[in-house]
Amino acid sequence: MGNKKHEKPKPLAGDFLDKLPTEKRLASDFYSAADCEDAIHGRRIPKNFGRRVLQLCVIRGIRHYYGFAQDMERLMPELTPVLDAKSSHEVVLEFIRALNARHIMSGVIPALSSPEETPYCIWHPDVPSKDTLRALVKKYPQMIYNAARACAIGGYLDLYKELDPLPEVHVAEEAGYAAAGGGPGQPRKPGDL
């Protein structure tokens, strides 16, 4: 039996990425299931972003974990030119929309530079507070329907009425149903609304 105390630890499969220049590392399409799992659960920003599956895992991590989103936002100035060089500007926009959605769900109104940076879904996994939704619509009136849908999911019937969006029957029904104690995906009973 050998003495295991003096054996070098085996290198991890992706350790070679650390030796690459930053641009090459970030653009690498090396696949690591552990990196995907860590990104999904908001534990660690991956070393590279070249594979679509990893990009989607990062988006999920951003939407679910505010600390992970903040770490990712700090990396964006370095990551954006790398992805743009790979003709992946749409991925940059997907990351930005996810970051903006996470900010809103966390009660922070982001600076939206263009319509392409505006998130659609601002209610999953967390519904923003009423105050956040009011402030969002005040700053960005074009997001009234996003806020109305968040009101529907959150059961904020009073805020929905206050915002007074042009009628969208399905959104109003969902808001009324959620306010009555129902929730998304739950079966409706006759006469709920």
JSON list of C-alpha atoms in Angstrom, two decimals:
[
{"chain": "A", "resi": 1, "resn": "MET", "atom": "CA", "xyz": [0.00, 0.00, 0.00]},
{"chain": "A", "resi": 2, "resn": "GLY", "atom": "CA", "xyz": [1.36, 3.39, -0.99]},
{"chain": "A", "resi": 3, "resn": "ASN", "atom": "CA", "xyz": [1.35, 6.44, 1.21]},
{"chain": "A", "resi": 4, "resn": "LYS", "atom": "CA", "xyz": [-1.57, 8.55, -0.05]},
{"chain": "A", "resi": 5, "resn": "LYS", "atom": "CA", "xyz": [-0.48, 11.61, 1.95]},
{"chain": "A", "resi": 6, "resn": "HIS", "atom": "CA", "xyz": [2.22, 12.45, -0.60]},
{"chain": "A", "resi": 7, "resn": "GLU", "atom": "CA", "xyz": [0.22, 11.81, -3.76]},
{"chain": "A", "resi": 8, "resn": "LYS", "atom": "CA", "xyz": [-0.63, 14.85, -5.84]},
{"chain": "A", "resi": 9, "resn": "PRO", "atom": "CA", "xyz": [-4.37, 15.45, -6.27]},
{"chain": "A", "resi": 10, "resn": "LYS", "atom": "CA", "xyz": [-5.61, 14.56, -9.71]},
{"chain": "A", "resi": 11, "resn": "PRO", "atom": "CA", "xyz": [-6.33, 17.66, -11.81]},
{"chain": "A", "resi": 12, "resn": "LEU", "atom": "CA", "xyz": [-9.95, 18.38, -12.61]},
{"chain": "A", "resi": 13, "resn": "ALA", "atom": "CA", "xyz": [-10.95, 18.06, -16.25]},
{"chain": "A", "resi": 14, "resn": "GLY", "atom": "CA", "xyz": [-11.40, 21.82, -16.71]},
{"chain": "A", "resi": 15, "resn": "ASP", "atom": "CA", "xyz": [-8.26, 22.94, -14.88]},
{"chain": "A", "resi": 16, "resn": "PHE", "atom": "CA", "xyz": [-6.51, 23.58, -18.20]},
{"chain": "A", "resi": 17, "resn": "LEU", "atom": "CA", "xyz": [-8.90, 26.51, -18.70]},
{"chain": "A", "resi": 18, "resn": "ASP", "atom": "CA", "xyz": [-7.09, 28.45, -15.97]},
{"chain": "A", "resi": 19, "resn": "LYS", "atom": "CA", "xyz": [-3.95, 28.45, -18.11]},
{"chain": "A", "resi": 20, "resn": "LEU", "atom": "CA", "xyz": [-5.68, 30.02, -21.12]},
{"chain": "A", "resi": 21, "resn": "PRO", "atom": "CA", "xyz": [-5.78, 33.77, -21.77]},
{"chain": "A", "resi": 22, "resn": "THR", "atom": "CA", "xyz": [-9.03, 35.25, -20.47]},
{"chain": "A", "resi": 23, "resn": "GLU", "atom": "CA", "xyz": [-10.64, 35.71, -23.89]},
{"chain": "A", "resi": 24, "resn": "LYS", "atom": "CA", "xyz": [-9.91, 32.13, -24.95]},
{"chain": "A", "resi": 25, "resn": "ARG", "atom": "CA", "xyz": [-11.03, 30.75, -21.59]},
{"chain": "A", "resi": 26, "resn": "LEU", "atom": "CA", "xyz": [-14.35, 32.61, -21.66]},
{"chain": "A", "resi": 27, "resn": "ALA", "atom": "CA", "xyz": [-15.03, 31.56, -25.27]},
{"chain": "A", "resi": 28, "resn": "SER", "atom": "CA", "xyz": [-14.05, 27.91, -24.73]},
{"chain": "A", "resi": 29, "resn": "ASP", "atom": "CA", "xyz": [-16.75, 25.33, -25.45]},
{"chain": "A", "resi": 30, "resn": "PHE", "atom": "CA", "xyz": [-15.38, 22.84, -22.91]},
{"chain": "A", "resi": 31, "resn": "TYR", "atom": "CA", "xyz": [-18.29, 21.00, -21.25]},
{"chain": "A", "resi": 32, "resn": "SER", "atom": "CA", "xyz": [-18.41, 20.28, -17.55]},
{"chain": "A", "resi": 33, "resn": "ALA", "atom": "CA", "xyz": [-21.51, 18.82, -15.91]},
{"chain": "A", "resi": 34, "resn": "ALA", "atom": "CA", "xyz": [-20.24, 20.15, -12.57]},
{"chain": "A", "resi": 35, "resn": "ASP", "atom": "CA", "xyz": [-20.04, 23.69, -13.99]},
{"chain": "A", "resi": 36, "resn": "CYS", "atom": "CA", "xyz": [-23.61, 23.37, -15.26]},
{"chain": "A", "resi": 37, "resn": "GLU", "atom": "CA", "xyz": [-24.86, 22.14, -11.89]},
{"chain": "A", "resi": 38, "resn": "ASP", "atom": "CA", "xyz": [-22.98, 24.88, -10.03]},
{"chain": "A", "resi": 39, "resn": "ALA", "atom": "CA", "xyz": [-24.45, 27.55, -12.33]},
{"chain": "A", "resi": 40, "resn": "ILE", "atom": "CA", "xyz": [-27.99, 26.19, -12.03]},
{"chain": "A", "resi": 41, "resn": "HIS", "atom": "CA", "xyz": [-27.75, 26.32, -8.24]},
{"chain": "A", "resi": 42, "resn": "GLY", "atom": "CA", "xyz": [-26.01, 29.71, -8.18]},
{"chain": "A", "resi": 43, "resn": "ARG", "atom": "CA", "xyz": [-22.89, 28.35, -6.48]},
{"chain": "A", "resi": 44, "resn": "ARG", "atom": "CA", "xyz": [-20.19, 29.44, -8.91]},
{"chain": "A", "resi": 45, "resn": "ILE", "atom": "CA", "xyz": [-19.75, 31.37, -12.14]},
{"chain": "A", "resi": 46, "resn": "PRO", "atom": "CA", "xyz": [-18.35, 28.99, -14.78]},
{"chain": "A", "resi": 47, "resn": "LYS", "atom": "CA", "xyz": [-14.90, 29.52, -16.24]},
{"chain": "A", "resi": 48, "resn": "ASN", "atom": "CA", "xyz": [-16.19, 29.44, -19.81]},
{"chain": "A", "resi": 49, "resn": "PHE", "atom": "CA", "xyz": [-19.36, 30.27, -21.75]},
{"chain": "A", "resi": 50, "resn": "GLY", "atom": "CA", "xyz": [-18.91, 28.70, -25.20]},
{"chain": "A", "resi": 51, "resn": "ARG", "atom": "CA", "xyz": [-21.64, 26.06, -24.95]},
{"chain": "A", "resi": 52, "resn": "ARG", "atom": "CA", "xyz": [-25.34, 26.85, -25.16]},
{"chain": "A", "resi": 53, "resn": "VAL", "atom": "CA", "xyz": [-26.23, 24.44, -22.38]},
{"chain": "A", "resi": 54, "resn": "LEU", "atom": "CA", "xyz": [-23.90, 26.26, -20.00]},
{"chain": "A", "resi": 55, "resn": "GLN", "atom": "CA", "xyz": [-25.32, 29.64, -21.05]},
{"chain": "A", "resi": 56, "resn": "LEU", "atom": "CA", "xyz": [-28.83, 28.40, -20.23]},
{"chain": "A", "resi": 57, "resn": "CYS", "atom": "CA", "xyz": [-27.65, 27.11, -16.85]},
{"chain": "A", "resi": 58, "resn": "VAL", "atom": "CA", "xyz": [-26.16, 30.54, -16.12]},
{"chain": "A", "resi": 59, "resn": "ILE", "atom": "CA", "xyz": [-29.44, 32.24, -17.05]},
{"chain": "A", "resi": 60, "resn": "ARG", "atom": "CA", "xyz": [-31.28, 29.96, -14.64]},
{"chain": "A", "resi": 61, "resn": "GLY", "atom": "CA", "xyz": [-28.76, 30.73, -11.90]},
{"chain": "A", "resi": 62, "resn": "ILE", "atom": "CA", "xyz": [-29.11, 34.47, -12.51]},
{"chain": "A", "resi": 63, "resn": "ARG", "atom": "CA", "xyz": [-32.89, 34.34, -12.27]},
{"chain": "A", "resi": 64, "resn": "HIS", "atom": "CA", "xyz": [-32.90, 32.29, -9.05]},
{"chain": "A", "resi": 65, "resn": "TYR", "atom": "CA", "xyz": [-29.96, 33.66, -7.04]},
{"chain": "A", "resi": 66, "resn": "TYR", "atom": "CA", "xyz": [-29.35, 37.37, -6.56]},
{"chain": "A", "resi": 67, "resn": "GLY", "atom": "CA", "xyz": [-25.77, 36.93, -5.32]},
{"chain": "A", "resi": 68, "resn": "PHE", "atom": "CA", "xyz": [-24.94, 34.84, -8.38]},
{"chain": "A", "resi": 69, "resn": "ALA", "atom": "CA", "xyz": [-26.56, 37.52, -10.57]},
{"chain": "A", "resi": 70, "resn": "GLN", "atom": "CA", "xyz": [-24.43, 40.22, -8.96]},
{"chain": "A", "resi": 71, "resn": "ASP", "atom": "CA", "xyz": [-21.27, 38.18, -9.57]},
{"chain": "A", "resi": 72, "resn": "MET", "atom": "CA", "xyz": [-22.31, 37.64, -13.18]},
{"chain": "A", "resi": 73, "resn": "GLU", "atom": "CA", "xyz": [-23.04, 41.34, -13.64]},
{"chain": "A", "resi": 74, "resn": "ARG", "atom": "CA", "xyz": [-19.48, 42.16, -12.53]},
{"chain": "A", "resi": 75, "resn": "LEU", "atom": "CA", "xyz": [-18.17, 39.77, -15.20]},
{"chain": "A", "resi": 76, "resn": "MET", "atom": "CA", "xyz": [-20.30, 41.20, -18.04]},
{"chain": "A", "resi": 77, "resn": "PRO", "atom": "CA", "xyz": [-17.86, 43.97, -19.12]},
{"chain": "A", "resi": 78, "resn": "GLU", "atom": "CA", "xyz": [-15.22, 41.29, -19.69]},
{"chain": "A", "resi": 79, "resn": "LEU", "atom": "CA", "xyz": [-17.58, 38.70, -21.16]},
{"chain": "A", "resi": 80, "resn": "THR", "atom": "CA", "xyz": [-19.56, 40.89, -23.58]},
{"chain": "A", "resi": 81, "resn": "PRO", "atom": "CA", "xyz": [-16.77, 41.51, -26.14]},
{"chain": "A", "resi": 82, "resn": "VAL", "atom": "CA", "xyz": [-15.85, 37.81, -26.10]},
{"chain": "A", "resi": 83, "resn": "LEU", "atom": "CA", "xyz": [-19.41, 36.72, -26.86]},
{"chain": "A", "resi": 84, "resn": "ASP", "atom": "CA", "xyz": [-19.87, 39.52, -29.39]},
{"chain": "A", "resi": 85, "resn": "ALA", "atom": "CA", "xyz": [-16.73, 38.33, -31.20]},
{"chain": "A", "resi": 86, "resn": "LYS", "atom": "CA", "xyz": [-18.33, 34.87, -31.48]},
{"chain": "A", "resi": 87, "resn": "SER", "atom": "CA", "xyz": [-21.44, 36.44, -33.07]},
{"chain": "A", "resi": 88, "resn": "SER", "atom": "CA", "xyz": [-23.31, 35.75, -29.84]},
{"chain": "A", "resi": 89, "resn": "HIS", "atom": "CA", "xyz": [-24.75, 39.19, -29.09]},
{"chain": "A", "resi": 90, "resn": "GLU", "atom": "CA", "xyz": [-28.16, 37.57, -28.52]},
{"chain": "A", "resi": 91, "resn": "VAL", "atom": "CA", "xyz": [-26.61, 35.60, -25.64]},
{"chain": "A", "resi": 92, "resn": "VAL", "atom": "CA", "xyz": [-25.35, 38.87, -24.13]},
{"chain": "A", "resi": 93, "resn": "LEU", "atom": "CA", "xyz": [-28.90, 40.25, -24.37]},
{"chain": "A", "resi": 94, "resn": "GLU", "atom": "CA", "xyz": [-30.30, 37.09, -22.76]},
{"chain": "A", "resi": 95, "resn": "PHE", "atom": "CA", "xyz": [-27.89, 37.52, -19.84]},
{"chain": "A", "resi": 96, "resn": "ILE", "atom": "CA", "xyz": [-28.79, 41.23, -19.54]},
{"chain": "A", "resi": 97, "resn": "ARG", "atom": "CA", "xyz": [-32.54, 40.49, -19.59]},
{"chain": "A", "resi": 98, "resn": "ALA", "atom": "CA", "xyz": [-32.09, 37.82, -16.91]},
{"chain": "A", "resi": 99, "resn": "LEU", "atom": "CA", "xyz": [-30.02, 40.24, -14.80]},
{"chain": "A", "resi": 100, "resn": "ASN", "atom": "CA", "xyz": [-32.65, 42.95, -15.19]},
{"chain": "A", "resi": 101, "resn": "ALA", "atom": "CA", "xyz": [-35.45, 40.54, -14.27]},
{"chain": "A", "resi": 102, "resn": "ARG", "atom": "CA", "xyz": [-33.52, 39.41, -11.17]},
{"chain": "A", "resi": 103, "resn": "HIS", "atom": "CA", "xyz": [-32.98, 43.03, -10.14]},
{"chain": "A", "resi": 104, "resn": "ILE", "atom": "CA", "xyz": [-36.70, 43.76, -10.44]},
{"chain": "A", "resi": 105, "resn": "MET", "atom": "CA", "xyz": [-37.65, 40.62, -8.50]},
{"chain": "A", "resi": 106, "resn": "SER", "atom": "CA", "xyz": [-35.17, 41.73, -5.81]},
{"chain": "A", "resi": 107, "resn": "GLY", "atom": "CA", "xyz": [-36.69, 45.21, -5.55]},
{"chain": "A", "resi": 108, "resn": "VAL", "atom": "CA", "xyz": [-34.11, 47.10, -7.62]},
{"chain": "A", "resi": 109, "resn": "ILE", "atom": "CA", "xyz": [-35.17, 49.06, -10.70]},
{"chain": "A", "resi": 110, "resn": "PRO", "atom": "CA", "xyz": [-32.43, 48.56, -13.32]},
{"chain": "A", "resi": 111, "resn": "ALA", "atom": "CA", "xyz": [-31.30, 51.02, -15.96]},
{"chain": "A", "resi": 112, "resn": "LEU", "atom": "CA", "xyz": [-32.71, 49.75, -19.25]},
{"chain": "A", "resi": 113, "resn": "SER", "atom": "CA", "xyz": [-30.64, 51.09, -22.14]},
{"chain": "A", "resi": 114, "resn": "SER", "atom": "CA", "xyz": [-32.72, 49.65, -24.97]},
{"chain": "A", "resi": 115, "resn": "PRO", "atom": "CA", "xyz": [-35.93, 47.69, -25.59]},
{"chain": "A", "resi": 116, "resn": "GLU", "atom": "CA", "xyz": [-33.81, 44.56, -26.18]},
{"chain": "A", "resi": 117, "resn": "GLU", "atom": "CA", "xyz": [-32.71, 44.70, -22.52]},
{"chain": "A", "resi": 118, "resn": "THR", "atom": "CA", "xyz": [-36.28, 44.72, -21.21]},
{"chain": "A", "resi": 119, "resn": "PRO", "atom": "CA", "xyz": [-37.21, 41.43, -19.54]},
{"chain": "A", "resi": 120, "resn": "TYR", "atom": "CA", "xyz": [-40.61, 39.92, -20.25]},
{"chain": "A", "resi": 121, "resn": "CYS", "atom": "CA", "xyz": [-40.98, 37.63, -17.25]},
{"chain": "A", "resi": 122, "resn": "ILE", "atom": "CA", "xyz": [-40.42, 39.60, -14.04]},
{"chain": "A", "resi": 123, "resn": "TRP", "atom": "CA", "xyz": [-42.43, 37.30, -11.75]},
{"chain": "A", "resi": 124, "resn": "HIS", "atom": "CA", "xyz": [-40.57, 33.98, -11.76]},
{"chain": "A", "resi": 125, "resn": "PRO", "atom": "CA", "xyz": [-39.15, 32.65, -9.52]},
{"chain": "A", "resi": 126, "resn": "ASP", "atom": "CA", "xyz": [-40.06, 35.61, -7.24]},
{"chain": "A", "resi": 127, "resn": "VAL", "atom": "CA", "xyz": [-42.88, 38.11, -7.56]},
{"chain": "A", "resi": 128, "resn": "PRO", "atom": "CA", "xyz": [-41.68, 41.70, -7.05]},
{"chain": "A", "resi": 129, "resn": "SER", "atom": "CA", "xyz": [-43.24, 43.74, -4.27]},
{"chain": "A", "resi": 130, "resn": "LYS", "atom": "CA", "xyz": [-46.10, 46.12, -5.00]},
{"chain": "A", "resi": 131, "resn": "ASP", "atom": "CA", "xyz": [-43.81, 49.09, -4.36]},
{"chain": "A", "resi": 132, "resn": "THR", "atom": "CA", "xyz": [-41.27, 47.77, -6.85]},
{"chain": "A", "resi": 133, "resn": "LEU", "atom": "CA", "xyz": [-43.94, 47.28, -9.50]},
{"chain": "A", "resi": 134, "resn": "ARG", "atom": "CA", "xyz": [-45.29, 50.80, -8.95]},
{"chain": "A", "resi": 135, "resn": "ALA", "atom": "CA", "xyz": [-41.78, 52.26, -9.24]},
{"chain": "A", "resi": 136, "resn": "LEU", "atom": "CA", "xyz": [-41.09, 50.16, -12.34]},
{"chain": "A", "resi": 137, "resn": "VAL", "atom": "CA", "xyz": [-44.17, 51.43, -14.16]},
{"chain": "A", "resi": 138, "resn": "LYS", "atom": "CA", "xyz": [-43.42, 54.99, -13.09]},
{"chain": "A", "resi": 139, "resn": "LYS", "atom": "CA", "xyz": [-39.90, 54.80, -14.55]},
{"chain": "A", "resi": 140, "resn": "TYR", "atom": "CA", "xyz": [-40.79, 52.60, -17.54]},
{"chain": "A", "resi": 141, "resn": "PRO", "atom": "CA", "xyz": [-44.47, 53.09, -18.50]},
{"chain": "A", "resi": 142, "resn": "GLN", "atom": "CA", "xyz": [-44.01, 50.66, -21.40]},
{"chain": "A", "resi": 143, "resn": "MET", "atom": "CA", "xyz": [-43.64, 47.86, -18.81]},
{"chain": "A", "resi": 144, "resn": "ILE", "atom": "CA", "xyz": [-47.20, 48.23, -17.54]},
{"chain": "A", "resi": 145, "resn": "TYR", "atom": "CA", "xyz": [-48.25, 44.86, -18.98]},
{"chain": "A", "resi": 146, "resn": "ASN", "atom": "CA", "xyz": [-45.25, 43.10, -17.44]},
{"chain": "A", "resi": 147, "resn": "ALA", "atom": "CA", "xyz": [-46.24, 44.64, -14.11]},
{"chain": "A", "resi": 148, "resn": "ALA", "atom": "CA", "xyz": [-49.89, 43.70, -14.68]},
{"chain": "A", "resi": 149, "resn": "ARG", "atom": "CA", "xyz": [-48.90, 40.07, -15.23]},
{"chain": "A", "resi": 150, "resn": "ALA", "atom": "CA", "xyz": [-46.77, 40.17, -12.07]},
{"chain": "A", "resi": 151, "resn": "CYS", "atom": "CA", "xyz": [-49.83, 41.54, -10.24]},
{"chain": "A", "resi": 152, "resn": "ALA", "atom": "CA", "xyz": [-51.84, 38.60, -11.56]},
{"chain": "A", "resi": 153, "resn": "ILE", "atom": "CA", "xyz": [-49.29, 36.06, -10.38]},
{"chain": "A", "resi": 154, "resn": "GLY", "atom": "CA", "xyz": [-48.79, 37.80, -7.02]},
{"chain": "A", "resi": 155, "resn": "GLY", "atom": "CA", "xyz": [-52.48, 38.29, -6.33]},
{"chain": "A", "resi": 156, "resn": "TYR", "atom": "CA", "xyz": [-52.14, 42.10, -6.30]},
{"chain": "A", "resi": 157, "resn": "LEU", "atom": "CA", "xyz": [-55.66, 42.83, -7.58]},
{"chain": "A", "resi": 158, "resn": "ASP", "atom": "CA", "xyz": [-55.69, 46.26, -5.93]},
{"chain": "A", "resi": 159, "resn": "LEU", "atom": "CA", "xyz": [-52.43, 47.25, -7.65]},
{"chain": "A", "resi": 160, "resn": "TYR", "atom": "CA", "xyz": [-53.66, 45.82, -10.94]},
{"chain": "A", "resi": 161, "resn": "LYS", "atom": "CA", "xyz": [-56.70, 48.08, -10.72]},
{"chain": "A", "resi": 162, "resn": "GLU", "atom": "CA", "xyz": [-54.48, 51.03, -9.70]},
{"chain": "A", "resi": 163, "resn": "LEU", "atom": "CA", "xyz": [-52.22, 50.52, -12.73]},
{"chain": "A", "resi": 164, "resn": "ASP", "atom": "CA", "xyz": [-55.33, 50.37, -14.91]},
{"chain": "A", "resi": 165, "resn": "PRO", "atom": "CA", "xyz": [-53.81, 48.72, -17.98]},
{"chain": "A", "resi": 166, "resn": "LEU", "atom": "CA", "xyz": [-55.94, 48.36, -21.07]},
{"chain": "A", "resi": 167, "resn": "PRO", "atom": "CA", "xyz": [-58.00, 45.22, -20.54]},
{"chain": "A", "resi": 168, "resn": "GLU", "atom": "CA", "xyz": [-56.46, 41.84, -21.12]},
{"chain": "A", "resi": 169, "resn": "VAL", "atom": "CA", "xyz": [-59.13, 39.45, -19.90]},
{"chain": "A", "resi": 170, "resn": "HIS", "atom": "CA", "xyz": [-56.83, 36.53, -19.10]},
{"chain": "A", "resi": 171, "resn": "VAL", "atom": "CA", "xyz": [-54.54, 38.75, -16.97]},
{"chain": "A", "resi": 172, "resn": "ALA", "atom": "CA", "xyz": [-57.47, 40.27, -15.07]},
{"chain": "A", "resi": 173, "resn": "GLU", "atom": "CA", "xyz": [-58.93, 36.80, -14.44]},
{"chain": "A", "resi": 174, "resn": "GLU", "atom": "CA", "xyz": [-55.60, 35.53, -13.14]},
{"chain": "A", "resi": 175, "resn": "ALA", "atom": "CA", "xyz": [-55.25, 38.55, -10.84]},
{"chain": "A", "resi": 176, "resn": "GLY", "atom": "CA", "xyz": [-58.74, 38.04, -9.44]},
{"chain": "A", "resi": 177, "resn": "TYR", "atom": "CA", "xyz": [-58.18, 34.32, -9.00]},
{"chain": "A", "resi": 178, "resn": "ALA", "atom": "CA", "xyz": [-54.83, 34.79, -7.25]},
{"chain": "A", "resi": 179, "resn": "ALA", "atom": "CA", "xyz": [-56.33, 37.46, -4.96]},
{"chain": "A", "resi": 180, "resn": "ALA", "atom": "CA", "xyz": [-59.09, 34.99, -4.03]},
{"chain": "A", "resi": 181, "resn": "GLY", "atom": "CA", "xyz": [-56.47, 32.54, -2.75]},
{"chain": "A", "resi": 182, "resn": "GLY", "atom": "CA", "xyz": [-55.88, 30.50, -5.87]},
{"chain": "A", "resi": 183, "resn": "GLY", "atom": "CA", "xyz": [-52.59, 30.25, -7.62]},
{"chain": "A", "resi": 184, "resn": "PRO", "atom": "CA", "xyz": [-51.00, 29.54, -10.94]},
{"chain": "A", "resi": 185, "resn": "GLY", "atom": "CA", "xyz": [-51.62, 26.01, -12.12]},
{"chain": "A", "resi": 186, "resn": "GLN", "atom": "CA", "xyz": [-54.33, 25.28, -9.57]},
{"chain": "A", "resi": 187, "resn": "PRO", "atom": "CA", "xyz": [-57.69, 24.13, -10.87]},
{"chain": "A", "resi": 188, "resn": "ARG", "atom": "CA", "xyz": [-60.41, 26.75, -10.84]},
{"chain": "A", "resi": 189, "resn": "LYS", "atom": "CA", "xyz": [-63.78, 26.14, -9.28]},
{"chain": "A", "resi": 190, "resn": "PRO", "atom": "CA", "xyz": [-66.97, 27.29, -10.97]},
{"chain": "A", "resi": 191, "resn": "GLY", "atom": "CA", "xyz": [-67.80, 30.81, -9.86]},
{"chain": "A", "resi": 192, "resn": "ASP", "atom": "CA", "xyz": [-64.22, 31.73, -8.84]},
{"chain": "A", "resi": 193, "resn": "LEU", "atom": "CA", "xyz": [-64.64, 34.97, -10.77]}
]
